[in-house]
């Protein structure tokens, strides 16, 4: 034991599986009228009038997160966001999640409480119920597997496949920041390894780091589009990078696309930090992942409805499939867009 | 390389995440009319008229399975069964699953194909659709996280909480065999360690080993009960052992129970193998887990409807809560039943 605080930590084995789930979920309340039965039986029971959407994502320690700079509470929050983002990308409302966690005995009850505090915070803020869970041991590391359920009227559900030539390509928020937040955190980790007494001044990177560690899913965008009377023709969330996602929409819709470099939404902190790291900000915006913004296409007749909205940027338009997928640069060059994704970009640089 | 066959194995990185999911799920067809959209968008889209039940379970290498004696195809099959069993325990019909897998690079594409072949086989046989998936790297080991969805009319859904005094306690199939199958496999593993050339004769343990490695979920029981016109008052699946499950029903229903030792269903192979291992078969039946049989209670008036059915055994009756939960032995002793579960029993013995 290195400190007194360690003495007061509780081993997972002291509670056992059932005790642990009860303990971790006892503060969770039910907010959705569609939840007939939550945790506590062989299965949850849900009653939805409209079709449901179901999506699942697993986050694995050492692959998707690094606990040396990711606080457990943020990690719990992010694990929920990653899944809700997929629900919103169907133009649906998220309603329930199930959470499965496996972890080695290096994690204490208090550590899992932190993780669940983040999950609970996300569930409260986004008005979703945690209706099922499984907590199990692992030989090594921490994994979080979440399944999210949402609902939408059948005619509102938006697939990747509905984009048509001349549709406008729209994106919410700004892009690339989560990737640069990761770059900043990785640099600080290296500095810390060399000098554990360093006091990093991360203040100017606050926005970028927060985008990486505690992203928000765009619950507001389907709501906004509903209010504006806009039904997107295709939609996807940006988890792997803009290039990868526009290629998914193009392939699934059998169309092409032109995106305009000067329209890509970037935060000033992103531009400054790209300069500092000597990275091209357009490359980061195209290939940096984990922004969890929504990329969608709309019919041109809906342009006036979204025009000037600070949450939305029109970044291009859909073309015929044979025209391919291109970026029109500031210098008016036409460059083919290829899938890279942030994993690939990471590999190139490391 | 130790052999030529190894040369022809494909590294996971050769396919990439999207390629891998496409590759592994390309043979999966849609069988349920409630599946509007399966794999290939941000989320699956399902349309169920009746309420849905949702359950999730994670299997972790080194905790829930040992690849030294569990073939990957069987493992995939079992991972599906574990989840379907929870759906049937709600007296519901299973319709869809999502599958998330994380594994280290010691697994090849061919290994995951085996795993998915088992999942596919289970899905075909049990008439369910695999509608979502996530495949990701891990630093170490293999984890399988499955979420199962089912549906039932609201008035048919059976909880753990509906048992009433004088109800009969019924169990499907026989119990304890999966646990003894595990004992046999563990013994053979030890023998193999000492003498890798040993040729174990497992023939007389075939039933027990199959119950452990390739269990079947009791899809037929809700169908049978429907046909017989029996609505159980409470139901649970036997994953942790009969003791643990009758305690769950008793606590959730606020009742007690008497179970009769001479009524506990045991396979002849179980009895013989317990003798060989010098284990008490009643203890194994009460505390051995992973049988995935269904334990349920019915009103006495329904007794005639199930009487003599070879799939069902009446093993006791429900009492007032104050009477507690007891086993009435063959010698007519009344012993209190305590939760142990197979994990605890395992620990005691090892």
XYZ file of C-alpha atoms in Angstrom:
700
model
C 0.000 0.000 0.000
C 1.404 3.362 -0.992
C -1.110 5.570 0.762
C -3.937 5.540 3.244
C -6.519 6.179 0.594
C -5.659 2.839 -0.978
C -6.527 1.102 2.289
C -10.112 2.225 2.038
C -10.675 0.830 -1.464
C -13.042 -2.082 -1.849
C -12.110 -5.174 -3.820
C -14.658 -6.255 -6.441
C -14.847 -9.747 -4.944
C -16.205 -8.305 -1.695
C -19.534 -7.496 -3.376
C -19.972 -10.371 -5.838
C -21.686 -10.036 -9.223
C -25.269 -9.452 -8.080
C -24.240 -7.195 -5.208
C -22.108 -5.201 -7.614
C -24.802 -4.588 -10.226
C -27.296 -3.645 -7.505
C -24.749 -1.344 -5.916
C -23.778 0.365 -9.163
C -27.279 0.855 -10.523
C -29.252 1.678 -7.362
C -29.318 5.424 -8.117
C -30.598 4.905 -11.657
C -34.169 6.055 -12.089
C -36.605 5.395 -14.927
C -37.405 8.388 -17.124
C -38.965 6.792 -20.203
C -42.587 5.683 -20.155
C -41.609 3.007 -22.689
C -39.563 1.209 -20.005
C -41.986 -1.314 -18.467
C -39.299 -3.245 -16.582
C -35.678 -2.247 -16.081
C -32.803 -4.084 -14.360
C -33.758 -6.954 -12.046
C -35.227 -9.760 -14.191
C -33.877 -12.013 -16.940
C -34.509 -9.201 -19.421
C -35.792 -5.650 -19.555
C -39.260 -5.087 -21.042
C -39.866 -2.115 -23.329
C -42.978 -0.955 -25.118
C -42.420 1.244 -28.150
C -45.228 2.316 -30.464
C -42.928 3.186 -33.355
C -40.065 1.136 -34.836
C -36.923 0.907 -32.778
C -33.304 1.400 -33.793
C -30.603 -0.735 -32.142
C -26.857 -0.170 -32.182
C -23.918 -1.576 -30.260
C -20.327 -0.493 -29.669
C -17.527 -1.826 -27.526
C -14.700 0.254 -26.045
C -11.574 -1.659 -25.086
C -8.714 -0.461 -22.863
C -5.457 0.035 -24.743
C -7.339 0.272 -28.058
C -10.050 2.923 -27.605
C -8.906 4.598 -24.414
C -5.837 5.082 -22.233
C -6.602 5.337 -18.530
C -3.405 7.302 -17.959
C -5.197 10.383 -19.287
C -8.850 9.367 -19.532
C -10.687 9.764 -16.181
C -13.090 6.848 -15.566
C -16.050 9.173 -15.162
C -15.389 10.766 -18.560
C -14.891 7.322 -20.041
C -18.312 6.152 -18.825
C -19.844 9.293 -20.261
C -18.069 8.867 -23.594
C -19.030 5.188 -23.902
C -22.689 6.251 -23.738
C -22.179 9.120 -26.209
C -20.532 6.860 -28.804
C -23.682 4.733 -28.854
C -26.269 7.514 -28.649
C -24.554 9.194 -31.583
C -25.482 6.193 -33.756
C -29.111 6.468 -32.657
C -29.279 10.193 -33.512
C -27.640 9.386 -36.865
C -30.815 7.435 -37.701
C -32.785 10.663 -37.010
C -34.225 8.849 -33.977
C -34.703 9.619 -30.287
C -32.535 7.581 -27.883
C -34.493 5.938 -25.070
C -32.637 3.028 -23.417
C -29.191 1.466 -23.116
C -27.741 -1.738 -21.697
C -24.211 -1.710 -20.303
C -21.829 -4.678 -20.038
C -18.494 -4.227 -18.342
C -15.612 -6.631 -17.913
C -12.588 -5.706 -15.838
C -9.637 -7.260 -14.076
C -9.214 -7.211 -10.310
C -6.902 -4.207 -10.548
C -10.158 -2.196 -10.616
C -11.822 -1.478 -7.273
C -15.490 -0.957 -6.500
C -14.702 2.757 -6.186
C -13.225 2.777 -9.714
C -16.384 1.197 -11.150
C -18.460 3.701 -9.161
C -16.600 6.465 -11.011
C -17.244 4.782 -14.357
C -20.936 4.351 -13.530
C -21.161 7.955 -12.296
C -20.235 9.006 -15.834
C -22.773 6.593 -17.337
C -25.421 7.855 -14.914
C -24.628 11.498 -15.700
C -24.938 10.816 -19.435
C -28.209 8.919 -18.953
C -29.717 11.743 -16.885
C -28.655 14.512 -19.260
C -29.772 12.661 -22.389
C -32.947 11.369 -20.772
C -32.313 7.656 -21.344
C -32.831 4.635 -19.073
C -30.117 2.093 -18.256
C -32.264 -1.054 -18.479
C -29.777 -3.896 -18.421
C -26.295 -4.741 -17.416
C -23.693 -7.371 -16.963
C -20.567 -6.979 -14.869
C -17.938 -9.652 -15.139
C -14.300 -10.329 -14.354
C -11.574 -10.315 -16.981
C -8.006 -11.556 -16.871
C -6.773 -8.175 -18.051
C -8.005 -4.656 -18.738
C -11.378 -2.958 -18.945
C -14.008 -3.333 -21.685
C -17.317 -1.515 -21.962
C -19.969 -2.849 -24.321
C -23.093 -0.733 -24.706
C -26.222 -1.360 -26.746
C -28.430 1.659 -27.366
C -32.084 1.619 -28.343
C -34.037 4.500 -29.799
C -37.263 5.064 -31.618
C -38.662 7.133 -34.481
C -41.660 7.186 -36.752
C -40.974 4.913 -39.702
C -41.122 7.748 -42.224
C -38.583 9.823 -40.235
C -35.867 7.161 -39.976
C -32.894 8.268 -42.045
C -30.533 5.756 -43.640
C -27.177 6.202 -45.315
C -28.728 5.306 -48.621
C -31.114 8.147 -49.498
C -28.794 10.855 -50.852
C -29.597 12.102 -54.398
C -27.613 14.182 -56.890
C -27.874 17.938 -56.140
C -28.643 17.333 -52.439
C -26.630 19.563 -50.129
C -24.065 18.014 -47.773
C -24.404 19.411 -44.253
C -22.415 18.838 -41.076
C -23.152 19.816 -37.473
C -20.629 21.557 -35.204
C -16.957 21.569 -36.090
C -14.548 18.798 -37.023
C -11.049 17.597 -36.200
C -10.960 18.861 -32.625
C -11.280 15.450 -30.942
C -8.299 14.177 -32.920
C -6.115 17.142 -32.005
C -7.218 16.760 -28.372
C -5.805 13.241 -28.523
C -2.547 14.548 -30.029
C -2.209 17.031 -27.148
C -2.882 14.316 -24.529
C -0.404 11.925 -26.132
C 2.276 14.627 -26.164
C 1.681 15.421 -22.497
C 1.909 11.742 -21.626
C 5.364 11.582 -23.251
C 6.467 14.727 -21.404
C 5.197 13.243 -18.125
C 7.154 10.032 -18.713
C 10.383 12.034 -18.973
C 9.583 14.428 -16.146
C 6.795 13.293 -13.769
C 6.920 16.666 -11.988
C 5.972 18.655 -15.081
C 2.916 20.829 -14.675
C 1.385 20.987 -18.134
C -0.525 24.133 -19.021
C -3.406 22.668 -21.012
C -5.644 25.708 -20.759
C -5.405 26.741 -24.391
C -6.237 23.172 -25.392
C -9.275 22.868 -23.095
C -11.782 22.718 -25.942
C -9.802 20.141 -27.931
C -9.124 17.908 -24.921
C -12.756 18.032 -23.865
C -13.844 17.072 -27.374
C -11.636 13.978 -27.049
C -12.365 12.962 -23.463
C -15.987 14.020 -23.041
C -17.707 14.352 -26.414
C -21.398 15.148 -26.715
C -23.726 13.250 -29.032
C -25.914 15.536 -31.159
C -29.317 14.829 -29.582
C -30.244 18.395 -30.565
C -29.832 17.905 -34.329
C -32.762 15.502 -34.996
C -34.848 17.769 -32.737
C -33.710 20.880 -34.625
C -34.413 19.289 -38.014
C -37.872 18.254 -36.830
C -38.556 21.832 -35.682
C -37.301 23.265 -38.973
C -39.384 20.790 -40.940
C -36.353 19.255 -42.634
C -36.175 15.509 -43.299
C -32.570 14.596 -44.223
C -32.232 12.314 -47.242
C -29.239 10.468 -45.703
C -27.393 10.687 -42.404
C -24.375 9.172 -40.609
C -22.400 10.104 -37.517
C -18.757 11.098 -37.797
C -16.862 8.577 -35.727
C -14.107 7.588 -38.154
C -13.562 10.913 -39.940
C -15.359 12.975 -42.570
C -13.678 11.205 -45.534
C -14.726 7.791 -44.338
C -18.319 8.893 -43.647
C -18.924 10.717 -46.936
C -17.651 7.594 -48.685
C -20.181 5.491 -46.710
C -23.034 7.799 -47.750
C -21.840 7.849 -51.365
C -21.466 4.081 -51.608
C -24.772 3.348 -49.860
C -26.648 5.947 -51.922
C -24.775 5.178 -55.146
C -23.841 8.823 -55.685
C -20.727 11.000 -55.746
C -19.963 14.164 -53.766
C -18.008 17.411 -53.909
C -16.877 18.914 -50.610
C -15.379 22.404 -50.412
C -12.254 22.957 -48.348
C -13.193 26.542 -47.491
C -16.534 25.390 -46.038
C -15.148 22.814 -43.589
C -16.035 23.975 -40.045
C -12.967 24.365 -37.797
C -12.646 25.797 -34.325
C -9.956 28.513 -33.957
C -8.238 26.329 -31.308
C -7.975 23.549 -33.900
C -6.329 25.825 -36.452
C -3.838 27.186 -33.896
C -2.951 23.728 -32.563
C -2.548 22.238 -36.048
C -0.054 25.023 -36.764
C 1.783 24.257 -33.535
C 1.928 20.528 -34.384
C 2.768 21.308 -38.033
C -0.232 19.351 -39.259
C -2.474 20.377 -42.146
C -5.828 21.295 -40.608
C -7.798 20.138 -43.671
C -6.190 16.693 -43.439
C -7.084 16.552 -39.742
C -10.681 17.597 -40.435
C -11.028 15.014 -43.219
C -9.443 12.106 -41.366
C -9.545 12.837 -37.648
C -12.248 10.770 -35.958
C -14.341 10.749 -32.800
C -16.043 14.095 -33.330
C -19.501 12.489 -33.083
C -20.989 15.227 -35.218
C -23.702 14.351 -37.732
C -23.126 14.388 -41.497
C -26.282 14.508 -43.566
C -27.736 15.434 -46.902
C -30.835 17.530 -47.593
C -32.861 18.412 -50.630
C -31.903 21.829 -52.054
C -35.433 23.096 -51.470
C -34.750 22.866 -47.717
C -31.711 25.159 -47.882
C -33.577 28.258 -46.726
C -34.748 26.415 -43.605
C -31.230 25.700 -42.363
C -29.452 28.761 -43.808
C -27.495 30.730 -41.205
C -28.095 28.225 -38.411
C -24.946 28.358 -36.243
C -25.111 24.582 -35.584
C -24.990 23.623 -39.255
C -22.538 24.100 -42.132
C -23.245 23.313 -45.772
C -19.933 21.831 -46.937
C -20.748 20.498 -50.386
C -23.211 18.795 -52.646
C -24.060 15.343 -53.971
C -23.231 14.443 -57.582
C -23.775 11.506 -59.898
C -21.856 8.374 -58.834
C -19.633 8.473 -61.911
C -18.248 11.874 -60.873
C -16.638 10.321 -57.756
C -15.957 11.891 -54.383
C -13.778 14.989 -54.319
C -12.500 17.830 -52.227
C -12.437 21.198 -54.009
C -9.473 23.001 -52.448
C -9.137 26.721 -51.718
C -6.882 26.838 -54.787
C -9.770 25.299 -56.747
C -8.028 21.969 -57.239
C -10.183 18.831 -57.349
C -8.669 16.076 -55.183
C -10.171 12.592 -54.814
C -11.234 11.806 -51.227
C -10.002 8.458 -49.955
C -10.907 6.647 -46.790
C -8.223 6.865 -44.198
C -9.911 7.143 -40.849
C -8.155 8.338 -37.773
C -6.647 4.940 -36.963
C -4.789 4.888 -40.252
C -3.690 8.484 -39.890
C -2.437 7.708 -36.412
C -0.393 4.838 -37.742
C 1.198 6.992 -40.418
C 2.370 9.468 -37.868
C 3.515 7.251 -35.028
C 5.851 -21.182 -38.142
C 5.288 -24.693 -36.889
C 3.289 -26.022 -39.807
C 2.206 -25.196 -43.304
C -1.380 -24.664 -42.298
C -0.300 -21.690 -40.191
C 1.116 -20.082 -43.327
C -2.279 -19.877 -44.912
C -3.945 -18.093 -41.969
C -5.052 -14.522 -42.510
C -4.123 -11.770 -40.073
C -7.045 -9.667 -38.850
C -5.289 -6.472 -39.951
C -5.380 -7.647 -43.571
C -9.144 -7.069 -43.709
C -9.654 -4.000 -41.496
C -12.702 -3.408 -39.327
C -15.300 -2.820 -42.046
C -13.951 -5.533 -44.288
C -13.996 -7.940 -41.367
C -17.634 -7.338 -40.356
C -18.718 -7.582 -44.002
C -16.713 -10.754 -44.421
C -18.021 -12.424 -41.267
C -21.680 -11.532 -41.729
C -22.100 -11.890 -45.500
C -23.822 -15.281 -45.209
C -26.331 -14.047 -42.631
C -29.833 -13.844 -44.009
C -32.901 -12.142 -42.565
C -35.615 -14.452 -41.250
C -37.753 -12.135 -39.121
C -40.309 -9.837 -40.746
C -39.741 -7.458 -37.813
C -36.201 -6.749 -39.091
C -36.598 -3.687 -41.353
C -32.851 -2.992 -41.594
C -30.022 -5.228 -40.447
C -26.246 -4.681 -40.461
C -24.964 -1.876 -42.696
C -26.176 1.434 -41.249
C -25.550 3.339 -38.014
C -28.204 1.157 -36.352
C -30.558 -1.706 -37.139
C -34.260 -0.880 -37.497
C -36.847 -3.245 -35.998
C -40.627 -3.065 -35.992
C -42.339 -5.053 -33.229
C -46.066 -4.835 -32.596
C -45.835 -6.201 -29.057
C -43.479 -5.154 -26.239
C -39.863 -6.225 -26.590
C -37.570 -7.863 -24.060
C -33.856 -6.965 -24.073
C -31.015 -8.794 -22.361
C -27.246 -8.673 -22.564
C -24.408 -10.979 -21.513
C -20.672 -10.908 -21.995
C -18.416 -13.970 -22.191
C -14.751 -13.369 -21.405
C -11.813 -15.675 -22.150
C -10.215 -17.099 -19.032
C -13.362 -16.378 -16.989
C -16.274 -17.952 -18.878
C -14.430 -20.179 -21.298
C -11.110 -21.886 -21.854
C -10.086 -22.201 -25.489
C -7.907 -25.206 -24.673
C -11.052 -27.336 -24.621
C -13.799 -25.089 -26.022
C -13.884 -25.121 -29.848
C -14.544 -21.641 -31.252
C -17.589 -22.803 -33.184
C -19.171 -24.205 -30.022
C -18.255 -21.029 -28.186
C -20.070 -18.859 -30.724
C -23.090 -21.129 -30.449
C -23.025 -21.062 -26.650
C -22.673 -17.253 -26.497
C -25.939 -16.992 -28.440
C -27.676 -19.633 -26.272
C -26.757 -17.861 -23.026
C -28.596 -14.781 -24.260
C -31.579 -16.498 -25.887
C -32.124 -18.395 -22.647
C -32.840 -15.078 -20.889
C -35.376 -14.156 -23.564
C -37.211 -17.498 -23.225
C -37.145 -17.015 -19.431
C -39.442 -14.021 -19.990
C -41.832 -16.396 -21.807
C -40.980 -14.482 -24.980
C -39.937 -15.345 -28.526
C -36.345 -14.421 -29.464
C -36.070 -12.450 -32.694
C -32.784 -10.553 -33.043
C -29.287 -10.311 -31.575
C -26.339 -7.962 -31.862
C -22.827 -9.338 -31.466
C -19.737 -7.431 -30.338
C -16.386 -9.161 -30.327
C -12.999 -7.967 -29.154
C -9.906 -10.061 -29.667
C -6.148 -9.807 -29.723
C -4.072 -10.339 -32.846
C -3.338 -13.922 -31.827
C -6.714 -14.645 -33.472
C -6.769 -15.036 -37.242
C -9.587 -14.310 -39.667
C -10.086 -18.084 -39.894
C -10.529 -18.284 -36.094
C -13.215 -15.592 -36.172
C -14.864 -17.382 -39.099
C -15.172 -20.457 -36.851
C -16.661 -18.356 -34.060
C -19.129 -16.752 -36.469
C -19.990 -20.130 -37.968
C -21.249 -21.118 -34.505
C -23.170 -17.859 -34.168
C -24.636 -18.336 -37.633
C -25.628 -21.927 -36.895
C -27.373 -20.852 -33.666
C -29.148 -17.991 -35.443
C -30.408 -20.284 -38.220
C -31.608 -23.021 -35.875
C -33.326 -20.628 -33.482
C -34.692 -18.451 -36.261
C -33.166 -15.175 -35.138
C -31.489 -12.371 -37.084
C -28.011 -11.026 -36.342
C -28.777 -7.318 -36.858
C -25.720 -5.547 -35.507
C -22.122 -6.062 -34.707
C -18.893 -4.536 -33.663
C -15.514 -6.176 -34.100
C -12.558 -4.573 -32.412
C -9.005 -5.285 -31.340
C -8.000 -6.017 -27.769
C -4.593 -6.107 -26.116
C -5.319 -9.581 -24.797
C -7.881 -12.369 -25.052
C -11.305 -12.759 -26.615
C -14.595 -11.263 -25.380
C -18.052 -11.771 -26.837
C -20.832 -9.405 -25.851
C -24.289 -10.246 -27.155
C -27.566 -8.398 -26.747
C -30.715 -10.389 -27.495
C -34.124 -8.983 -28.323
C -37.390 -10.850 -28.174
C -41.068 -10.104 -28.137
C -44.256 -11.283 -26.458
C -47.760 -10.083 -25.852
C -47.762 -7.931 -22.713
C -50.050 -10.321 -20.806
C -47.777 -13.306 -21.578
C -44.515 -11.788 -20.314
C -43.458 -13.689 -17.200
C -41.397 -12.020 -14.488
C -39.584 -13.476 -11.480
C -42.085 -11.779 -9.221
C -45.417 -13.529 -9.802
C -45.107 -16.770 -7.761
C -47.841 -17.298 -5.136
C -48.103 -19.755 -2.196
C -49.253 -23.211 -3.340
C -47.952 -22.700 -6.883
C -46.006 -25.678 -8.199
C -42.287 -25.335 -8.941
C -41.405 -26.827 -12.331
C -38.122 -27.277 -14.144
C -37.382 -28.256 -17.755
C -34.880 -30.964 -18.734
C -32.301 -32.190 -16.249
C -29.820 -30.338 -14.072
C -26.165 -30.515 -13.046
C -24.875 -32.028 -16.282
C -23.173 -28.882 -17.606
C -21.224 -28.554 -14.372
C -20.038 -32.164 -14.434
C -19.125 -31.740 -18.093
C -16.825 -28.923 -17.005
C -15.304 -31.144 -14.296
C -14.554 -33.826 -16.891
C -12.953 -31.282 -19.276
C -10.847 -29.772 -16.495
C -9.607 -33.206 -15.472
C -8.665 -34.096 -19.049
C -6.821 -30.790 -19.383
C -4.681 -31.671 -16.338
C -4.003 -35.144 -17.729
C -3.021 -33.616 -21.066
C -0.584 -31.243 -19.359
C 1.233 -34.205 -17.804
C 1.038 -36.401 -20.895
C 0.291 -34.594 -24.166
C 0.051 -37.927 -25.972
C -2.844 -39.208 -23.862
C -5.912 -40.183 -25.859
C -8.821 -39.533 -23.531
C -11.886 -41.740 -23.920
C -14.634 -39.199 -23.382
C -17.408 -41.292 -24.898
C -19.249 -42.032 -21.684
C -19.161 -38.310 -20.854
C -20.471 -37.184 -24.262
C -23.791 -35.925 -22.892
C -22.200 -34.025 -19.992
C -19.474 -32.462 -22.136
C -22.002 -31.419 -24.770
C -24.186 -29.809 -22.097
C -21.153 -27.735 -21.081
C -19.730 -26.857 -24.494
C -22.859 -26.619 -26.625
C -25.934 -26.038 -24.471
C -29.354 -25.483 -26.017
C -31.660 -22.683 -24.880
C -35.239 -23.879 -24.210
C -37.011 -22.187 -27.120
C -39.481 -25.085 -26.997
C -40.718 -24.416 -23.466
C -42.575 -21.107 -23.999
C -44.017 -22.688 -27.180
C -45.061 -25.822 -25.259
C -46.647 -23.796 -22.454
C -48.545 -21.724 -25.007
C -49.804 -24.903 -26.654
C -50.814 -26.420 -23.300
C -52.574 -23.187 -22.309
C -50.351 -22.675 -19.275
C -49.219 -19.186 -18.268
C -46.394 -19.510 -15.699
C -46.719 -17.228 -12.681
C -42.930 -16.696 -12.475
C -39.969 -17.828 -14.554
C -36.155 -17.619 -14.613
C -33.420 -19.451 -16.488
C -30.940 -21.633 -14.651
C -27.553 -20.105 -15.373
C -26.087 -19.932 -11.866
C -27.635 -23.065 -10.333
C -31.033 -24.134 -9.038
C -30.417 -22.807 -5.485
C -29.534 -19.369 -6.715
C -32.516 -19.214 -9.094
C -35.191 -20.408 -6.641
C -33.879 -17.773 -4.226
C -34.291 -15.124 -6.963
C -37.896 -16.181 -7.568
C -38.624 -16.331 -3.834
C -37.132 -12.913 -3.108
C -38.761 -11.241 -6.109
C -42.141 -12.845 -5.411
C -41.847 -12.467 -1.627
C -42.588 -16.149 -1.034
C -40.843 -19.266 0.291
C -40.394 -22.664 -1.389
C -39.983 -26.349 -0.649
C -38.044 -28.441 -3.184
C -37.953 -32.249 -2.967
C -34.641 -34.032 -3.400
C -36.250 -37.130 -4.910
C -37.910 -35.024 -7.627
C -34.739 -33.313 -8.924
C -34.221 -34.383 -12.558
C -30.837 -36.005 -13.150
C -29.427 -37.766 -16.182
C -28.009 -41.267 -15.507
C -24.629 -40.057 -16.843
C -24.660 -37.331 -14.200
C -25.269 -39.774 -11.372
C -22.528 -42.143 -12.582
C -19.996 -39.352 -13.057
C -20.755 -37.772 -9.675
C -20.015 -41.178 -8.117
C -16.764 -41.385 -10.054
C -15.738 -37.893 -8.905
C -17.023 -38.579 -5.379
C -19.354 -35.609 -5.524
C -22.885 -35.531 -4.101
C -25.226 -35.352 -7.099
C -27.861 -33.332 -5.204
C -25.245 -30.699 -4.347
C -24.213 -30.599 -8.003
C -27.833 -30.250 -9.161
C -28.505 -27.462 -6.645
C -25.352 -25.491 -7.262
C -23.953 -26.453 -10.648
C -24.668 -23.740 -13.213
C -24.921 -23.268 -16.978
C -27.703 -25.773 -17.597
C -29.843 -23.078 -19.275
C -32.986 -24.926 -18.339
C -36.063 -22.946 -17.296
C -37.345 -22.845 -13.720
C -40.925 -21.658 -13.360
C -43.991 -21.737 -11.178
C -47.565 -22.551 -12.193
C -50.938 -22.409 -10.522
C -51.989 -25.823 -9.133
C -55.043 -25.805 -11.400
C -52.663 -26.151 -14.357
C -51.064 -29.343 -13.012
C -53.123 -31.675 -15.178
C -51.988 -29.823 -18.302
C -48.279 -30.504 -17.706
C -48.579 -33.854 -15.875
C -46.443 -36.576 -17.446
C -44.767 -34.292 -19.975
C -41.256 -35.705 -20.432
C -39.788 -32.199 -20.766
C -41.040 -31.012 -17.383
C -40.528 -32.053 -13.745
C -42.528 -30.756 -10.799
C -39.866 -30.417 -8.109
C -41.669 -28.601 -5.293
C -44.124 -25.927 -4.311
C -44.229 -22.311 -3.234
C -44.935 -21.441 0.424
C -45.455 -18.294 2.468
C -42.302 -16.158 2.697
C -41.951 -16.741 6.447
C -41.494 -20.475 5.874
C -38.199 -19.877 4.029
C -36.627 -21.867 1.204
C -35.896 -25.531 1.900
C -34.862 -28.813 0.380
C -36.797 -31.827 1.672
C -34.276 -34.670 1.501
C -34.950 -38.327 0.694
C -34.579 -38.953 4.455
C -37.333 -36.341 4.972
C -34.980 -33.799 6.490
C -35.694 -30.104 5.884
C -32.501 -28.265 4.918
C -32.357 -24.525 4.202
C -31.283 -23.721 0.616
C -28.545 -21.136 0.355
C -27.202 -19.396 -2.690
C -23.894 -20.733 -3.768
C -23.843 -20.707 -7.522
C -21.370 -22.651 -9.532
C -18.610 -20.050 -9.263
C -18.574 -20.378 -5.484
C -18.746 -24.155 -5.625
C -15.880 -24.139 -8.070
C -13.816 -22.079 -5.695
C -14.490 -24.417 -2.804
C -13.285 -27.362 -4.762
C -10.241 -25.987 -6.489
